[in-house]
CSV table of C-alpha atoms and ligand atoms in Angstrom, one decimal:
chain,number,residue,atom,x,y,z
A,1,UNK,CA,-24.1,23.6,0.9
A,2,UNK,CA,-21.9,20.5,1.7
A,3,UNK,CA,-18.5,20.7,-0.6
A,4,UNK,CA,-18.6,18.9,-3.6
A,5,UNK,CA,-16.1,16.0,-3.1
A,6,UNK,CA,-13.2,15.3,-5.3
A,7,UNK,CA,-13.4,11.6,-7.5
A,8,UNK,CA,-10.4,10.4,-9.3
A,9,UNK,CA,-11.2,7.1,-11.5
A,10,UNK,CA,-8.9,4.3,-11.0
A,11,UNK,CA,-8.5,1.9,-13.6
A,12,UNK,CA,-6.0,-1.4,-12.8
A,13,UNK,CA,-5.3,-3.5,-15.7
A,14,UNK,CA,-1.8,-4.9,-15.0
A,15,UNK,CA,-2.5,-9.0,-15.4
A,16,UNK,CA,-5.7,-11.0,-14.7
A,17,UNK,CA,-8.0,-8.3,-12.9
A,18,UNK,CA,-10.0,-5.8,-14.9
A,19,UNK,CA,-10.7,-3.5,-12.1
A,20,UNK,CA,-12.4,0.0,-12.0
A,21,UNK,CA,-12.6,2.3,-8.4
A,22,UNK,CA,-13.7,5.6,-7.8
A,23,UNK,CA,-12.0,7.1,-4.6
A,24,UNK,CA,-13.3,10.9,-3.1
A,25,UNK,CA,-10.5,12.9,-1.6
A,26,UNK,CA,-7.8,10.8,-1.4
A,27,UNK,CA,-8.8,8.6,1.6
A,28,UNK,CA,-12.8,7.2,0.5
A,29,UNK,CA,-13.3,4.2,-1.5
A,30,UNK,CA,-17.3,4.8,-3.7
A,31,UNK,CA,-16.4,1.8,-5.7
A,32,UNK,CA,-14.4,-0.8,-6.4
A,33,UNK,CA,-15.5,-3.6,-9.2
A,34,UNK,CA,-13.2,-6.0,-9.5
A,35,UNK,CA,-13.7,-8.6,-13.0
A,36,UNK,CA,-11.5,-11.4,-12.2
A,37,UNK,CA,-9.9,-13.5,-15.0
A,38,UNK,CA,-8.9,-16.3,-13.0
A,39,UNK,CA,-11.9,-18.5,-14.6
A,40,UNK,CA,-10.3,-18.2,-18.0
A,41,UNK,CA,-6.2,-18.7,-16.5
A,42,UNK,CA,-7.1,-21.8,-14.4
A,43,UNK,CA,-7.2,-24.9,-16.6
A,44,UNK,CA,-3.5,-23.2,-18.0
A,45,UNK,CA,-2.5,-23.0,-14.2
A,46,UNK,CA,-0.8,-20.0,-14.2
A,47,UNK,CA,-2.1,-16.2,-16.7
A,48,UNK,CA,-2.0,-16.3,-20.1
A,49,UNK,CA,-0.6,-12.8,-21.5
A,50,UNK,CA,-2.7,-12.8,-24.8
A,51,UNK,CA,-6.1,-14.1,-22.8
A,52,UNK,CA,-5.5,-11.9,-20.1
A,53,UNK,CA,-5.2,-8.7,-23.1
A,54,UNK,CA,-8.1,-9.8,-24.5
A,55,UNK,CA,-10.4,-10.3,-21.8
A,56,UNK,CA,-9.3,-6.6,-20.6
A,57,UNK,CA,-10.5,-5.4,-23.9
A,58,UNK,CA,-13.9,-6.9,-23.5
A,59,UNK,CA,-14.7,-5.8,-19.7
A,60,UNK,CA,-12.9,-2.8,-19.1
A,61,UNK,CA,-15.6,0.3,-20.4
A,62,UNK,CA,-18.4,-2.5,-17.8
A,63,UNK,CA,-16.1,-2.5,-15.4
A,64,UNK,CA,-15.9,1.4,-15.4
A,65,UNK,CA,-19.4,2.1,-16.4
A,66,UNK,CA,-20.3,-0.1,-13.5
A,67,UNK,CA,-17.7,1.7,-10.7
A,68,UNK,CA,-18.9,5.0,-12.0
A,69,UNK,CA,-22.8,3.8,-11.0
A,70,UNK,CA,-21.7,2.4,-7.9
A,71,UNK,CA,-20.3,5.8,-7.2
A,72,UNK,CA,-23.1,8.0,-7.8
A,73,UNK,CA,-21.2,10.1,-10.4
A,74,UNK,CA,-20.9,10.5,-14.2
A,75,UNK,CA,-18.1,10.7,-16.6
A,76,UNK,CA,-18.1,14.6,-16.0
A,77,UNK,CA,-18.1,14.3,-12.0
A,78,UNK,CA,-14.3,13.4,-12.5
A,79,UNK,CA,-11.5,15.7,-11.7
A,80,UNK,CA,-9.0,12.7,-12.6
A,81,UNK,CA,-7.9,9.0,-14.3
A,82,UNK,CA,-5.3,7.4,-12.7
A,83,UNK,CA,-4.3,3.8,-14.6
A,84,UNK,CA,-1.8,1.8,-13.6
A,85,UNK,CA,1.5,2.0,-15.9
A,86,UNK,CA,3.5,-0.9,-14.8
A,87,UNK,CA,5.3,-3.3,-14.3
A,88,UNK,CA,2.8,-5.9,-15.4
A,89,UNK,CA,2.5,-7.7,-18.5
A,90,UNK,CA,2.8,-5.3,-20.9
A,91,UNK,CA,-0.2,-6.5,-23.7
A,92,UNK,CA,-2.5,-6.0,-20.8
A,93,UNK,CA,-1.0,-2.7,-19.3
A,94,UNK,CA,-2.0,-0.9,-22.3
A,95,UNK,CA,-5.6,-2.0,-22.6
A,96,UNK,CA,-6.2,-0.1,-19.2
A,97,UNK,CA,-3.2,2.9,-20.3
A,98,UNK,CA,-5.0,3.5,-23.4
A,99,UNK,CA,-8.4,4.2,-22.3
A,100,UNK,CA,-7.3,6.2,-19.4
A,101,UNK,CA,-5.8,8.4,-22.2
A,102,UNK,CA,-9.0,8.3,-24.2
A,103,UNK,CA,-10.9,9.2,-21.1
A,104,UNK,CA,-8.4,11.8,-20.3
A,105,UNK,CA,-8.4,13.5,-23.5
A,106,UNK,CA,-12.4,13.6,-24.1
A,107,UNK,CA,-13.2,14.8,-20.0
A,108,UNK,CA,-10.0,17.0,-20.7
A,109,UNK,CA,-8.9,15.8,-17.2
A,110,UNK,CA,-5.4,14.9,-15.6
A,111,UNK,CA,-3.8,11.2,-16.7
A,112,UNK,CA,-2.3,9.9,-13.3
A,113,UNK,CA,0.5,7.2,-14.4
A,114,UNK,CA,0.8,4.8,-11.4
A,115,UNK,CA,3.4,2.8,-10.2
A,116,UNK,CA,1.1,-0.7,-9.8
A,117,UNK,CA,4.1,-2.0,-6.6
A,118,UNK,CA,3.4,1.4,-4.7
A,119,UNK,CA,-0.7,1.5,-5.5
A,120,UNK,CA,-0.4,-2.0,-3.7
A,121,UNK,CA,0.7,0.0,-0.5
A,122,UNK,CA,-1.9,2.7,-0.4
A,123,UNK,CA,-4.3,-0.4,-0.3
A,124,UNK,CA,-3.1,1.0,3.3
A,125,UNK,CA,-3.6,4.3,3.3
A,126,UNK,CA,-6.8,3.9,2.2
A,127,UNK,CA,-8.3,1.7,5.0
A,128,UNK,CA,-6.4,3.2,7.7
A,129,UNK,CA,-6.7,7.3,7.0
A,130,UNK,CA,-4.4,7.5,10.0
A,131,UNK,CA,-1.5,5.9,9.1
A,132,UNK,CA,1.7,7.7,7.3
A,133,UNK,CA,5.5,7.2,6.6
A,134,UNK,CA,7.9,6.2,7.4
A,135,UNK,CA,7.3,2.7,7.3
A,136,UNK,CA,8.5,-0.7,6.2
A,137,UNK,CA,6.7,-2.5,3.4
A,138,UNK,CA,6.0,-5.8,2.6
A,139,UNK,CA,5.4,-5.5,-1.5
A,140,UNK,CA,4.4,-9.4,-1.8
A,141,UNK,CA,2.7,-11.3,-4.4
A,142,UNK,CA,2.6,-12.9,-8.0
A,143,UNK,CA,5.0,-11.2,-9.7
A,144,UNK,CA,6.6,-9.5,-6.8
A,145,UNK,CA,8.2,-9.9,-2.9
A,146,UNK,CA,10.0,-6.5,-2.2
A,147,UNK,CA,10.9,-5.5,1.2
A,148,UNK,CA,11.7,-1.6,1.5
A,149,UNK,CA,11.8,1.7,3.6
A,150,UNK,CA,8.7,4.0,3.1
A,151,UNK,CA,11.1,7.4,3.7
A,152,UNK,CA,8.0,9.6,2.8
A,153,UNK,CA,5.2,9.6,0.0
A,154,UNK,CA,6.9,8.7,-3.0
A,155,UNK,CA,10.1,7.8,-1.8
A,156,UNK,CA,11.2,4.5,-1.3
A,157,UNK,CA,14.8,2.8,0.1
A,158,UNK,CA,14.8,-1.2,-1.2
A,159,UNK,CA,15.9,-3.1,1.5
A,160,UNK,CA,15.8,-6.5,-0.6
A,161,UNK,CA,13.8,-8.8,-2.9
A,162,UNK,CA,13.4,-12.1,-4.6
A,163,UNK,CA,16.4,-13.7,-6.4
A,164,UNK,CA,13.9,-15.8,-8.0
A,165,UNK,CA,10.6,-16.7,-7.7
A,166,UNK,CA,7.8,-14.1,-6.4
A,167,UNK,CA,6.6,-15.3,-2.9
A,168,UNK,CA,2.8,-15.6,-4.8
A,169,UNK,CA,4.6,-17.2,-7.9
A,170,UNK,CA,6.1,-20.1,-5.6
A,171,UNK,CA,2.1,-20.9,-4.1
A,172,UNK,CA,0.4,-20.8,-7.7
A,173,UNK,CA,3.7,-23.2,-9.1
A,174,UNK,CA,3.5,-25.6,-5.7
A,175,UNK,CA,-0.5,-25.5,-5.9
A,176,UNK,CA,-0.3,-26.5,-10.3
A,177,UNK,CA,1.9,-29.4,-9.3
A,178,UNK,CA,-0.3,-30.6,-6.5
A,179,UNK,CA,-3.5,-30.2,-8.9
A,180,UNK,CA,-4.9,-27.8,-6.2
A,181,UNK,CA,-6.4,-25.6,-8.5
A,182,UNK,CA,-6.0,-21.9,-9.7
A,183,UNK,CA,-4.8,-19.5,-7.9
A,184,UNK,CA,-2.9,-21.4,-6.0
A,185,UNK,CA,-2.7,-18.7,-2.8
A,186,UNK,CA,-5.8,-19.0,-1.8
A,187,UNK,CA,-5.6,-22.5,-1.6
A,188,UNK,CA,-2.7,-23.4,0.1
A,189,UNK,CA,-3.7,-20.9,2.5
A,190,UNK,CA,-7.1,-22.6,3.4
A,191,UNK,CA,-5.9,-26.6,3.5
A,192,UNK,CA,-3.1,-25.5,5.5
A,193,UNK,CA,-5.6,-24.9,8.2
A,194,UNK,CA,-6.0,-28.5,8.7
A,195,UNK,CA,-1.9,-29.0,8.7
A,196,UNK,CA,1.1,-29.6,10.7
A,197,UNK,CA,3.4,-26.8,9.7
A,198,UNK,CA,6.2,-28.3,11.4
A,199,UNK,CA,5.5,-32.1,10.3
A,200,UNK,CA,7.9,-31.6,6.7
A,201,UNK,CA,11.2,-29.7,7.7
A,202,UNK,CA,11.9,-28.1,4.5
A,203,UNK,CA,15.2,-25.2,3.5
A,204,UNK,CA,14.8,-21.8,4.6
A,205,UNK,CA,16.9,-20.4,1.6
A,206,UNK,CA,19.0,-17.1,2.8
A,207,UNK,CA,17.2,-17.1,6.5
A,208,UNK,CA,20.6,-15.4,8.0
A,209,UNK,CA,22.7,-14.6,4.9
A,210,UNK,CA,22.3,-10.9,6.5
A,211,UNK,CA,20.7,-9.9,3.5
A,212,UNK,CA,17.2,-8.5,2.8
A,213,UNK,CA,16.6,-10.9,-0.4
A,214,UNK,CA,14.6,-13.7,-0.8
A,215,UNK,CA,15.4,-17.2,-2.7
A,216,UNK,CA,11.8,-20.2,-2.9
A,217,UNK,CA,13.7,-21.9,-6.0
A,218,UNK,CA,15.2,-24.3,-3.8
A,219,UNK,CA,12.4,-24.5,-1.5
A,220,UNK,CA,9.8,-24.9,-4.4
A,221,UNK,CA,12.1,-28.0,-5.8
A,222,UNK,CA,12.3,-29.4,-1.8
A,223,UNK,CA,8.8,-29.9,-2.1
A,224,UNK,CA,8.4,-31.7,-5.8
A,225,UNK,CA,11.3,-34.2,-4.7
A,226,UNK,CA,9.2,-34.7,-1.0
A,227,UNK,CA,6.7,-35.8,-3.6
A,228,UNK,CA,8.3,-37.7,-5.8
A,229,UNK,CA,10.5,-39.7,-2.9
A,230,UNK,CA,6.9,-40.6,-1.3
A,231,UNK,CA,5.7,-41.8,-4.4
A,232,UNK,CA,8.0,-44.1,-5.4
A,233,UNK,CA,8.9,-45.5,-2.1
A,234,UNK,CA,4.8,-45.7,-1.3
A,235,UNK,CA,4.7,-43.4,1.4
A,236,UNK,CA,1.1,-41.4,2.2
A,237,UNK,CA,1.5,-37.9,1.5
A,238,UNK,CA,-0.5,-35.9,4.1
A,239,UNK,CA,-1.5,-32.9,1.9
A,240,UNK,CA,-2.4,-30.5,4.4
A,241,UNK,CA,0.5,-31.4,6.4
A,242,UNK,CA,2.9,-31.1,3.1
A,243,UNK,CA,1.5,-27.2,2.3
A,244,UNK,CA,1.4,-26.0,6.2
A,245,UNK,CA,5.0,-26.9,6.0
A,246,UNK,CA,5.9,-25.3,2.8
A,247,UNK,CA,3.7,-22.0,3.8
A,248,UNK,CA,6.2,-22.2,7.1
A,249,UNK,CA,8.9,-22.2,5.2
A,250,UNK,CA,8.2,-19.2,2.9
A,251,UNK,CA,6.3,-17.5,6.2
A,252,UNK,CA,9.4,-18.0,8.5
A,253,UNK,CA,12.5,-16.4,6.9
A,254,UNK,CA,9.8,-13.6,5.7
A,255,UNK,CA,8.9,-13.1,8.8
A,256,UNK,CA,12.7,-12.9,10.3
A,257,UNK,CA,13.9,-10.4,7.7
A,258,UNK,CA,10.9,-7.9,8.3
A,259,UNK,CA,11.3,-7.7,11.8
A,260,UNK,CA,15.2,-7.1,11.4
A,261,UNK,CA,14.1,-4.4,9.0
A,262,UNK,CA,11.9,-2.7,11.5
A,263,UNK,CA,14.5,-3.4,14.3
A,264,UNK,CA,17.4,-1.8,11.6
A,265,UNK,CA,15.5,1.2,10.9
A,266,UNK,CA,14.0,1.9,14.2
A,267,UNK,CA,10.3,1.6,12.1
A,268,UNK,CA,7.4,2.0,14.6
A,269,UNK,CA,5.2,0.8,11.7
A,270,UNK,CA,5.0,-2.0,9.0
A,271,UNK,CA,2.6,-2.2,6.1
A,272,UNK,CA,1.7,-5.7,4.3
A,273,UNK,CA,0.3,-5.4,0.1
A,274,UNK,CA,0.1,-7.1,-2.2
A,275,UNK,CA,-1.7,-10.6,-2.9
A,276,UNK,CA,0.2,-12.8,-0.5
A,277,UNK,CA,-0.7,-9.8,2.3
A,278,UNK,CA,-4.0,-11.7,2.2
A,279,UNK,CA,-2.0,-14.8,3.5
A,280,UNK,CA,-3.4,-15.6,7.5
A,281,UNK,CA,-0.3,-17.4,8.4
A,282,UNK,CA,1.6,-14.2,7.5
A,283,UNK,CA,-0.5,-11.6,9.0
A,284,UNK,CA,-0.6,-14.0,12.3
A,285,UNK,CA,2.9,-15.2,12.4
A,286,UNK,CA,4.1,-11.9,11.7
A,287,UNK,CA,1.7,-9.8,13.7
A,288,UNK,CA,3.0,-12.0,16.7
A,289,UNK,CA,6.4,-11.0,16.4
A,290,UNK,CA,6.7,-7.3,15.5
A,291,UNK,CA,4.2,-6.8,18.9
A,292,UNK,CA,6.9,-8.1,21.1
A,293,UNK,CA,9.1,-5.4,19.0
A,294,UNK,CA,6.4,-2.8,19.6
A,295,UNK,CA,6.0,-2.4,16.1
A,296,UNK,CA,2.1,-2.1,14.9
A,297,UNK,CA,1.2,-4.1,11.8
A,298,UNK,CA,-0.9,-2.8,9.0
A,299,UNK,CA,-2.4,-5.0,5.9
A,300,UNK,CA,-5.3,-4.2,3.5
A,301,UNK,CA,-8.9,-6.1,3.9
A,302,UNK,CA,-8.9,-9.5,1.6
A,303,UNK,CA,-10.5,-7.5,-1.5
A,304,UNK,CA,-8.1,-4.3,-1.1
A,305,UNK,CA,-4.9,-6.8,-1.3
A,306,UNK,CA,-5.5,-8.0,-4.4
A,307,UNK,CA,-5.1,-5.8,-7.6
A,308,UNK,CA,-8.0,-3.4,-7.9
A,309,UNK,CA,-8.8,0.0,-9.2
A,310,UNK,CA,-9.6,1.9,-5.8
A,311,UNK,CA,-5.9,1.6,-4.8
A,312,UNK,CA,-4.7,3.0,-8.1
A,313,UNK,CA,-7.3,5.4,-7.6
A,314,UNK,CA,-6.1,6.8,-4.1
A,315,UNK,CA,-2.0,6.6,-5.2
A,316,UNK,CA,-3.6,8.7,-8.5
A,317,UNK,CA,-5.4,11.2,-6.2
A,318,UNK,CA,-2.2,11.9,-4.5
A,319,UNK,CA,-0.5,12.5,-7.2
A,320,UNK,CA,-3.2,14.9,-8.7
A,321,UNK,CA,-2.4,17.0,-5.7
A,322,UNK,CA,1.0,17.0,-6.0
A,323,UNK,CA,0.7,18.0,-9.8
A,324,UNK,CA,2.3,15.1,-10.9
A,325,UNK,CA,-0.1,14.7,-14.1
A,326,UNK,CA,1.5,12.4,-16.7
A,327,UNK,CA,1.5,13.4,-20.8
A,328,UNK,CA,0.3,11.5,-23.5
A,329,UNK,CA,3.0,10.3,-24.4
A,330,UNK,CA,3.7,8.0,-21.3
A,331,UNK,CA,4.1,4.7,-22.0
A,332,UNK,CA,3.4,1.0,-20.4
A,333,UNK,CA,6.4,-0.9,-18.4
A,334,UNK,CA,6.7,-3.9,-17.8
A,335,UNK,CA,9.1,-3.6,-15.4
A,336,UNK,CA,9.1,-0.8,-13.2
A,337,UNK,CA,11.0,-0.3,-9.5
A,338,UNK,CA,9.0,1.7,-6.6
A,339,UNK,CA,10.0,5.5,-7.0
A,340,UNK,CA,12.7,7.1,-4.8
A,341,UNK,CA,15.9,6.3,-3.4
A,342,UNK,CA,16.8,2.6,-4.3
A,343,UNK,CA,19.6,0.3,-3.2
A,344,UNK,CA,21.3,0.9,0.0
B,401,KG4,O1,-1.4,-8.7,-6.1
B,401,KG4,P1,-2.0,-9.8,-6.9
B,401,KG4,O2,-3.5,-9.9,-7.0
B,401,KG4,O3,-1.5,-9.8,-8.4
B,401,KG4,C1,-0.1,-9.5,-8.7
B,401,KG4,O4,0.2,-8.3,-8.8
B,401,KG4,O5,0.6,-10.5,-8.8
B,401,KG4,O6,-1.4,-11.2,-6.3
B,401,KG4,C2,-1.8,-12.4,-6.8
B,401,KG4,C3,-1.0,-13.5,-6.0
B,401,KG4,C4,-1.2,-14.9,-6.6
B,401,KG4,O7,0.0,-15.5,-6.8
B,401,KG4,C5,-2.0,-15.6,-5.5
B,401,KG4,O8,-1.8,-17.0,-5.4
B,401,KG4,C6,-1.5,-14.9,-4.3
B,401,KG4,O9,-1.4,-13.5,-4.7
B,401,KG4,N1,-2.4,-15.0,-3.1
B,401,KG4,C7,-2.1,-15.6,-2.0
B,401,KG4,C8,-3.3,-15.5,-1.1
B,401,KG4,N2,-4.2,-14.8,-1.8
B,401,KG4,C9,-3.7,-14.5,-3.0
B,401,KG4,N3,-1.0,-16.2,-1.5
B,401,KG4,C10,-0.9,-16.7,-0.3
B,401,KG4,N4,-2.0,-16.7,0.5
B,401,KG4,C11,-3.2,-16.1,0.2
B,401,KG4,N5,-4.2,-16.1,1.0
B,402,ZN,ZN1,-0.6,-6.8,-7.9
């Protein structure tokens, strides 16, 4: 008789992704539907907290009926629900919290609070069964850019992070104000193809302040007056030419602080999440560089970067195994640092 595998449920509701996975042992994804909002966010260009709660409501028990089908299991084939906890907006964190506790309390099964920043990373861990800690990670998208030290599971060193925008948050703002649609990632990532990335040279905010933080104010407001100078003097604006050059930009001084951070902590590995992990220039750029360090690169598939349930789902089967089983009474963040040692 082959041994009966074990299924954690992971249920991500954290901003505009209603997203149910089932993962088996740890390490394989059986599902992983993803019911994005982005539809109802894009003629507001950016999420709407109150749609974003409301549209959880209505497609989170499909979304979870539907993983659960993929998966070949029932409600009572589950030996644990793991939803994410935070940070997130916090309207939409507890649509997913409090049906994880319903689910928990009827299939009298563990609750599995995740951290939604360190379910990001075990996008990785999932996809590559092979890889471990320690390794440097690259937490990078809409609300987030965190560079850190993965010590060991569950313990985490910050290294740095954004003064003020989130690297995603910058794409989604510069794509609004170009009209480029919804979310704005995606796109800048795809007519950059066609661009110059070194025809518009714009700041690199903090390149070699010796720090591990992150500033795209400035940069984001280098590009609207670019804009607005060409406009009223008549210039053409090249489009593809002005987003290959902003992607640089943020790509470049990324790119330069991650590989110090490998160099720093003598880290044989690196590990992309996140939305902007999906980013080519990034994952090419950067790839190029930590190979002449002799550092390997790691990033999630496309689908496994952005939020979804199977990640929460493999971070919550950990953390079934290590007893870590949260109470009833825990609550939704909407702020909430990666677990461990932080600060240097
Ligand atoms: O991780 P995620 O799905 O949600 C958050 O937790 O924020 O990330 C979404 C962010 C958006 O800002 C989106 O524009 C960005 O990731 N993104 C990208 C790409 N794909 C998604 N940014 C740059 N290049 C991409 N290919
Ligand atoms: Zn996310």
């Amino acid at each position: 008789m082959t041994e009966r595998g074990k299924f954690v449920l992971g249920i991500e509701t954290s901003c505009d992704e209603t997203s149910a996975g089932v993962v088996e042992n740890g390490r394989v994804i059986r599902s992983n539907v993803i019911a994005s909002q982005s539809d109802l966010h894009a003629r507001y260009g950016g999420v709407v907290p109150e749609i974003a709660s409301r549209a959880h409501l209505e497609k989170l028990i499909p979304v979870v009926e539907e993983s659960l089908a993929i998966a070949g299991i029932g409600y009572r084939d589950l030996e644990g629900v793991a939803v994410t906890r935070g940070p997130g907006l916090i309207g939409a964190l507890l649509t997913g919290l409090c049906a994880a506790k319903a689910l928990a309390l009827v299939l009298e099964i563990p609750l599995l609070a995740v951290n939604h920043l360190e379910a990001h990373i075990y996008a990785n861990f999932l996809e590559h069964p092979h890889l471990e800690p320690p390794l440097i990670v690259f937490v990078v998208s809409g609300g987030h850019t965190i560079l850190a030290y993965m010590l060991a599971h569950g313990e985490f060193e910050l290294l740095g992070e954004t003064l003020d925008d989130a690297a995603g948050e910058a794409f989604d703002k510069i794509a609004r104000f170009l009209h480029l649609g919804y979310p704005g990632g995606p796109a800048i990532d795809r007519l950059s193809r066609e661009g110059d990335p070194h025809k518009i040279h714009f700041p690199r905010a903090l390149a070699d302040d010796g720090t591990y933080n992150f500033s795209l104010s400035g940069l984001k407001t280098a590009v609207i007056n670019y804009v607005r100078r060409m406009e009223s003097s008549g210039g053409k604006i090249n489009l593809p030419d002005l987003v290959a050059s902003f992607q640089e930009a943020v790509v470049e001084v990324q790119v330069k602080k991650i590989v110090r951070a490998a160099r720093e902590k003598g880290a044989g590995k690196v590990a992309l999440a996140g939305g902007v992990a999906a980013n080519r220039t990034l994952r090419k750029r950067l790839g190029e560089a930590l190979k002449k360090e002799g550092v390997e690169l790691y990033y999630p598939s496309r689908e496994l970067c952005m939020d979804n349930g199977a990640m929460v789902a493999a971070l919550g089967s950990r953390m079934l195994e290590e007893g870590m089983v949260a109470s009833m009474e825990v609550e939704a963040k909407s702020i909430l640092p990666l677990p461990g040692r932080s600060g240097a």
